[in-house]
Amino acid sequence: MKKVIFIFAIVCLATTWGQAQTAKTPAKKAPAATTKTTPSSQPQVQGPMIVFEKTTHDYGTVPVGSNGDCVFKFKNTGNEPLILMQVTPSCGCTTPTWSSEPIMPGKEGSIPVTYTHMNNVGSFSKTITVRSNSVTNGTILLTITGNIIEKAK
């Protein structure tokens, strides 16, 4: 019985050692966005592409009861219609609105956001996840931050 266990252990070690010596092939990468060279020799992305003016809005230090509204503006710099599929806040105190209508190439859109807890003293940082059909950055994280203080008496 000891010989059987010994032989089994040798076979397992040999198999493991043999597998460790096998060259691993790199995993296949997802295809990159297709580009097309224009006469001005600058590549142009084929498909929709979302570009935000800013991805963070800092309210700064504001007194209790301040306005919690801001707007994130973006542009479709691609050559096909851009569709915002999902805009999800990190919590219920942040409310984004957006249009489900396609944004045509070269056109602009916006995502108005309201932070509803402007009566809570302290600092905050909330995120909004934007999912679109953009070929280069289909998921973007927008951030709102600020610090709410008591009103001066």
PDB file of C-alpha atoms in Angstrom:
ATOM      1  CA  MET A   1       0.000   0.000   0.000  1.00  0.00           C
ATOM      2  CA  LYS A   2       2.885   2.352   0.792  1.00  0.00           C
ATOM      3  CA  LYS A   3       4.299   1.752  -2.700  1.00  0.00           C
ATOM      4  CA  VAL A   4       0.974   2.725  -4.304  1.00  0.00           C
ATOM      5  CA  ILE A   5       0.793   5.976  -2.326  1.00  0.00           C
ATOM      6  CA  PHE A   6       4.445   6.722  -3.102  1.00  0.00           C
ATOM      7  CA  ILE A   7       3.936   6.115  -6.834  1.00  0.00           C
ATOM      8  CA  PHE A   8       0.758   8.228  -6.806  1.00  0.00           C
ATOM      9  CA  ALA A   9       2.648  11.085  -5.098  1.00  0.00           C
ATOM     10  CA  ILE A  10       5.458  10.875  -7.680  1.00  0.00           C
ATOM     11  CA  VAL A  11       2.946  10.976 -10.558  1.00  0.00           C
ATOM     12  CA  CYS A  12       1.183  14.016  -9.012  1.00  0.00           C
ATOM     13  CA  LEU A  13       4.482  15.863  -8.541  1.00  0.00           C
ATOM     14  CA  ALA A  14       5.621  15.054 -12.067  1.00  0.00           C
ATOM     15  CA  THR A  15       2.326  16.262 -13.513  1.00  0.00           C
ATOM     16  CA  THR A  16       2.448  19.475 -11.485  1.00  0.00           C
ATOM     17  CA  TRP A  17       6.059  20.109 -12.444  1.00  0.00           C
ATOM     18  CA  GLY A  18       5.263  19.426 -16.102  1.00  0.00           C
ATOM     19  CA  GLN A  19       2.372  21.885 -16.043  1.00  0.00           C
ATOM     20  CA  ALA A  20       4.561  24.550 -14.450  1.00  0.00           C
ATOM     21  CA  GLN A  21       7.041  24.214 -17.315  1.00  0.00           C
ATOM     22  CA  THR A  22       4.403  24.643 -20.027  1.00  0.00           C
ATOM     23  CA  ALA A  23       4.465  28.061 -21.659  1.00  0.00           C
ATOM     24  CA  LYS A  24       1.283  29.969 -20.969  1.00  0.00           C
ATOM     25  CA  THR A  25      -0.290  31.760 -23.883  1.00  0.00           C
ATOM     26  CA  PRO A  26      -1.468  35.277 -23.092  1.00  0.00           C
ATOM     27  CA  ALA A  27      -5.206  35.779 -22.763  1.00  0.00           C
ATOM     28  CA  LYS A  28      -6.883  37.255 -25.794  1.00  0.00           C
ATOM     29  CA  LYS A  29      -7.565  40.951 -25.421  1.00  0.00           C
ATOM     30  CA  ALA A  30     -10.855  42.550 -26.330  1.00  0.00           C
ATOM     31  CA  PRO A  31     -10.694  44.243 -29.722  1.00  0.00           C
ATOM     32  CA  ALA A  32      -9.815  47.900 -29.503  1.00  0.00           C
ATOM     33  CA  ALA A  33     -12.123  50.567 -30.823  1.00  0.00           C
ATOM     34  CA  THR A  34     -11.973  50.729 -34.595  1.00  0.00           C
ATOM     35  CA  THR A  35     -10.334  53.854 -35.934  1.00  0.00           C
ATOM     36  CA  LYS A  36     -10.381  55.415 -39.339  1.00  0.00           C
ATOM     37  CA  THR A  37      -7.761  57.821 -40.617  1.00  0.00           C
ATOM     38  CA  THR A  38      -9.193  61.045 -41.971  1.00  0.00           C
ATOM     39  CA  PRO A  39      -7.536  63.166 -44.658  1.00  0.00           C
ATOM     40  CA  SER A  40      -6.051  65.330 -41.892  1.00  0.00           C
ATOM     41  CA  SER A  41      -4.297  62.112 -40.749  1.00  0.00           C
ATOM     42  CA  GLN A  42      -5.964  62.179 -37.326  1.00  0.00           C
ATOM     43  CA  PRO A  43      -7.688  58.922 -36.395  1.00  0.00           C
ATOM     44  CA  GLN A  44     -11.429  59.124 -35.825  1.00  0.00           C
ATOM     45  CA  VAL A  45     -13.211  56.656 -33.578  1.00  0.00           C
ATOM     46  CA  GLN A  46     -15.870  54.571 -35.298  1.00  0.00           C
ATOM     47  CA  GLY A  47     -18.959  54.588 -33.093  1.00  0.00           C
ATOM     48  CA  PRO A  48     -20.342  56.801 -30.335  1.00  0.00           C
ATOM     49  CA  MET A  49     -17.964  58.430 -27.851  1.00  0.00           C
ATOM     50  CA  ILE A  50     -18.904  60.343 -24.699  1.00  0.00           C
ATOM     51  CA  VAL A  51     -16.687  63.176 -23.429  1.00  0.00           C
ATOM     52  CA  PHE A  52     -17.643  65.036 -20.238  1.00  0.00           C
ATOM     53  CA  GLU A  53     -16.653  68.671 -19.575  1.00  0.00           C
ATOM     54  CA  LYS A  54     -15.931  67.600 -15.986  1.00  0.00           C
ATOM     55  CA  THR A  55     -16.483  64.432 -13.982  1.00  0.00           C
ATOM     56  CA  THR A  56     -16.375  66.021 -10.522  1.00  0.00           C
ATOM     57  CA  HIS A  57     -18.499  68.815  -9.074  1.00  0.00           C
ATOM     58  CA  ASP A  58     -17.288  70.316  -5.803  1.00  0.00           C
ATOM     59  CA  TYR A  59     -19.924  72.392  -4.014  1.00  0.00           C
ATOM     60  CA  GLY A  60     -17.177  73.665  -1.729  1.00  0.00           C
ATOM     61  CA  THR A  61     -18.005  74.732   1.821  1.00  0.00           C
ATOM     62  CA  VAL A  62     -21.643  75.825   1.905  1.00  0.00           C
ATOM     63  CA  PRO A  63     -24.139  76.666   4.657  1.00  0.00           C
ATOM     64  CA  VAL A  64     -27.010  74.356   5.613  1.00  0.00           C
ATOM     65  CA  GLY A  65     -29.929  74.627   3.182  1.00  0.00           C
ATOM     66  CA  SER A  66     -27.830  75.524   0.127  1.00  0.00           C
ATOM     67  CA  ASN A  67     -28.887  74.526  -3.379  1.00  0.00           C
ATOM     68  CA  GLY A  68     -27.838  70.942  -4.138  1.00  0.00           C
ATOM     69  CA  ASP A  69     -28.222  71.152  -7.917  1.00  0.00           C
ATOM     70  CA  CYS A  70     -25.452  70.737 -10.488  1.00  0.00           C
ATOM     71  CA  VAL A  71     -25.192  69.703 -14.143  1.00  0.00           C
ATOM     72  CA  PHE A  72     -22.700  67.412 -15.852  1.00  0.00           C
ATOM     73  CA  LYS A  73     -22.423  68.334 -19.549  1.00  0.00           C
ATOM     74  CA  PHE A  74     -21.106  65.962 -22.195  1.00  0.00           C
ATOM     75  CA  LYS A  75     -20.672  65.715 -25.957  1.00  0.00           C
ATOM     76  CA  ASN A  76     -20.858  62.831 -28.417  1.00  0.00           C
ATOM     77  CA  THR A  77     -17.533  63.149 -30.242  1.00  0.00           C
ATOM     78  CA  GLY A  78     -18.022  59.892 -32.142  1.00  0.00           C
ATOM     79  CA  ASN A  79     -19.734  59.296 -35.476  1.00  0.00           C
ATOM     80  CA  GLU A  80     -22.794  57.284 -34.333  1.00  0.00           C
ATOM     81  CA  PRO A  81     -25.673  58.081 -31.937  1.00  0.00           C
ATOM     82  CA  LEU A  82     -24.789  57.927 -28.230  1.00  0.00           C
ATOM     83  CA  ILE A  83     -27.287  56.309 -25.853  1.00  0.00           C
ATOM     84  CA  LEU A  84     -27.203  56.655 -22.072  1.00  0.00           C
ATOM     85  CA  MET A  85     -28.396  53.235 -20.948  1.00  0.00           C
ATOM     86  CA  GLN A  86     -28.219  53.663 -17.182  1.00  0.00           C
ATOM     87  CA  VAL A  87     -27.400  56.489 -14.766  1.00  0.00           C
ATOM     88  CA  THR A  88     -27.186  55.171 -11.208  1.00  0.00           C
ATOM     89  CA  PRO A  89     -26.474  57.193  -8.033  1.00  0.00           C
ATOM     90  CA  SER A  90     -24.528  55.653  -5.150  1.00  0.00           C
ATOM     91  CA  CYS A  91     -27.375  56.429  -2.732  1.00  0.00           C
ATOM     92  CA  GLY A  92     -30.937  57.705  -2.581  1.00  0.00           C
ATOM     93  CA  CYS A  93     -29.880  61.217  -1.559  1.00  0.00           C
ATOM     94  CA  THR A  94     -28.502  61.883  -5.054  1.00  0.00           C
ATOM     95  CA  THR A  95     -30.997  62.175  -7.902  1.00  0.00           C
ATOM     96  CA  PRO A  96     -29.765  62.316 -11.517  1.00  0.00           C
ATOM     97  CA  THR A  97     -32.048  62.824 -14.515  1.00  0.00           C
ATOM     98  CA  TRP A  98     -31.217  62.061 -18.124  1.00  0.00           C
ATOM     99  CA  SER A  99     -32.815  61.628 -21.500  1.00  0.00           C
ATOM    100  CA  SER A 100     -33.199  58.231 -23.109  1.00  0.00           C
ATOM    101  CA  GLU A 101     -33.141  59.918 -26.529  1.00  0.00           C
ATOM    102  CA  PRO A 102     -29.983  59.257 -28.568  1.00  0.00           C
ATOM    103  CA  ILE A 103     -27.409  62.062 -28.683  1.00  0.00           C
ATOM    104  CA  MET A 104     -26.405  62.511 -32.315  1.00  0.00           C
ATOM    105  CA  PRO A 105     -22.741  62.848 -33.345  1.00  0.00           C
ATOM    106  CA  GLY A 106     -21.365  66.302 -32.505  1.00  0.00           C
ATOM    107  CA  LYS A 107     -24.337  67.137 -30.254  1.00  0.00           C
ATOM    108  CA  GLU A 108     -24.299  67.825 -26.530  1.00  0.00           C
ATOM    109  CA  GLY A 109     -26.308  66.457 -23.634  1.00  0.00           C
ATOM    110  CA  SER A 110     -26.456  66.889 -19.887  1.00  0.00           C
ATOM    111  CA  ILE A 111     -27.169  65.029 -16.674  1.00  0.00           C
ATOM    112  CA  PRO A 112     -28.711  67.310 -14.036  1.00  0.00           C
ATOM    113  CA  VAL A 113     -28.038  66.046 -10.495  1.00  0.00           C
ATOM    114  CA  THR A 114     -29.678  67.056  -7.217  1.00  0.00           C
ATOM    115  CA  TYR A 115     -28.133  66.288  -3.833  1.00  0.00           C
ATOM    116  CA  THR A 116     -31.129  66.314  -1.476  1.00  0.00           C
ATOM    117  CA  HIS A 117     -29.371  66.248   1.918  1.00  0.00           C
ATOM    118  CA  MET A 118     -28.096  69.833   1.986  1.00  0.00           C
ATOM    119  CA  ASN A 119     -29.501  70.138   5.539  1.00  0.00           C
ATOM    120  CA  ASN A 120     -27.048  67.571   6.969  1.00  0.00           C
ATOM    121  CA  VAL A 121     -23.923  69.159   8.438  1.00  0.00           C
ATOM    122  CA  GLY A 122     -20.613  67.571   7.423  1.00  0.00           C
ATOM    123  CA  SER A 123     -18.640  66.598   4.355  1.00  0.00           C
ATOM    124  CA  PHE A 124     -20.018  64.337   1.640  1.00  0.00           C
ATOM    125  CA  SER A 125     -18.836  62.554  -1.474  1.00  0.00           C
ATOM    126  CA  LYS A 126     -21.331  60.756  -3.720  1.00  0.00           C
ATOM    127  CA  THR A 127     -20.952  59.075  -7.087  1.00  0.00           C
ATOM    128  CA  ILE A 128     -23.123  58.600 -10.143  1.00  0.00           C
ATOM    129  CA  THR A 129     -22.300  55.734 -12.513  1.00  0.00           C
ATOM    130  CA  VAL A 130     -23.072  56.484 -16.170  1.00  0.00           C
ATOM    131  CA  ARG A 131     -23.338  53.533 -18.563  1.00  0.00           C
ATOM    132  CA  SER A 132     -23.550  54.244 -22.279  1.00  0.00           C
ATOM    133  CA  ASN A 133     -22.805  52.667 -25.617  1.00  0.00           C
ATOM    134  CA  SER A 134     -19.584  54.699 -25.961  1.00  0.00           C
ATOM    135  CA  VAL A 135     -16.887  52.599 -27.644  1.00  0.00           C
ATOM    136  CA  THR A 136     -14.002  54.034 -25.624  1.00  0.00           C
ATOM    137  CA  ASN A 137     -15.425  54.553 -22.135  1.00  0.00           C
ATOM    138  CA  GLY A 138     -18.818  52.878 -21.734  1.00  0.00           C
ATOM    139  CA  THR A 139     -18.848  53.348 -17.944  1.00  0.00           C
ATOM    140  CA  ILE A 140     -17.921  56.664 -16.340  1.00  0.00           C
ATOM    141  CA  LEU A 141     -18.009  57.638 -12.679  1.00  0.00           C
ATOM    142  CA  LEU A 142     -19.197  61.171 -11.869  1.00  0.00           C
ATOM    143  CA  THR A 143     -18.561  62.565  -8.383  1.00  0.00           C
ATOM    144  CA  ILE A 144     -20.145  65.297  -6.278  1.00  0.00           C
ATOM    145  CA  THR A 145     -18.412  66.505  -3.112  1.00  0.00           C
ATOM    146  CA  GLY A 146     -18.815  69.261  -0.582  1.00  0.00           C
ATOM    147  CA  ASN A 147     -18.848  70.320   3.034  1.00  0.00           C
ATOM    148  CA  ILE A 148     -22.024  71.612   4.679  1.00  0.00           C
ATOM    149  CA  ILE A 149     -21.602  73.873   7.722  1.00  0.00           C
ATOM    150  CA  GLU A 150     -23.992  75.524  10.180  1.00  0.00           C
ATOM    151  CA  LYS A 151     -25.187  78.996   9.187  1.00  0.00           C
ATOM    152  CA  ALA A 152     -23.382  81.830  10.936  1.00  0.00           C
ATOM    153  CA  LYS A 153     -25.529  83.401  13.675  1.00  0.00           C
TER     154      LYS A 153
END
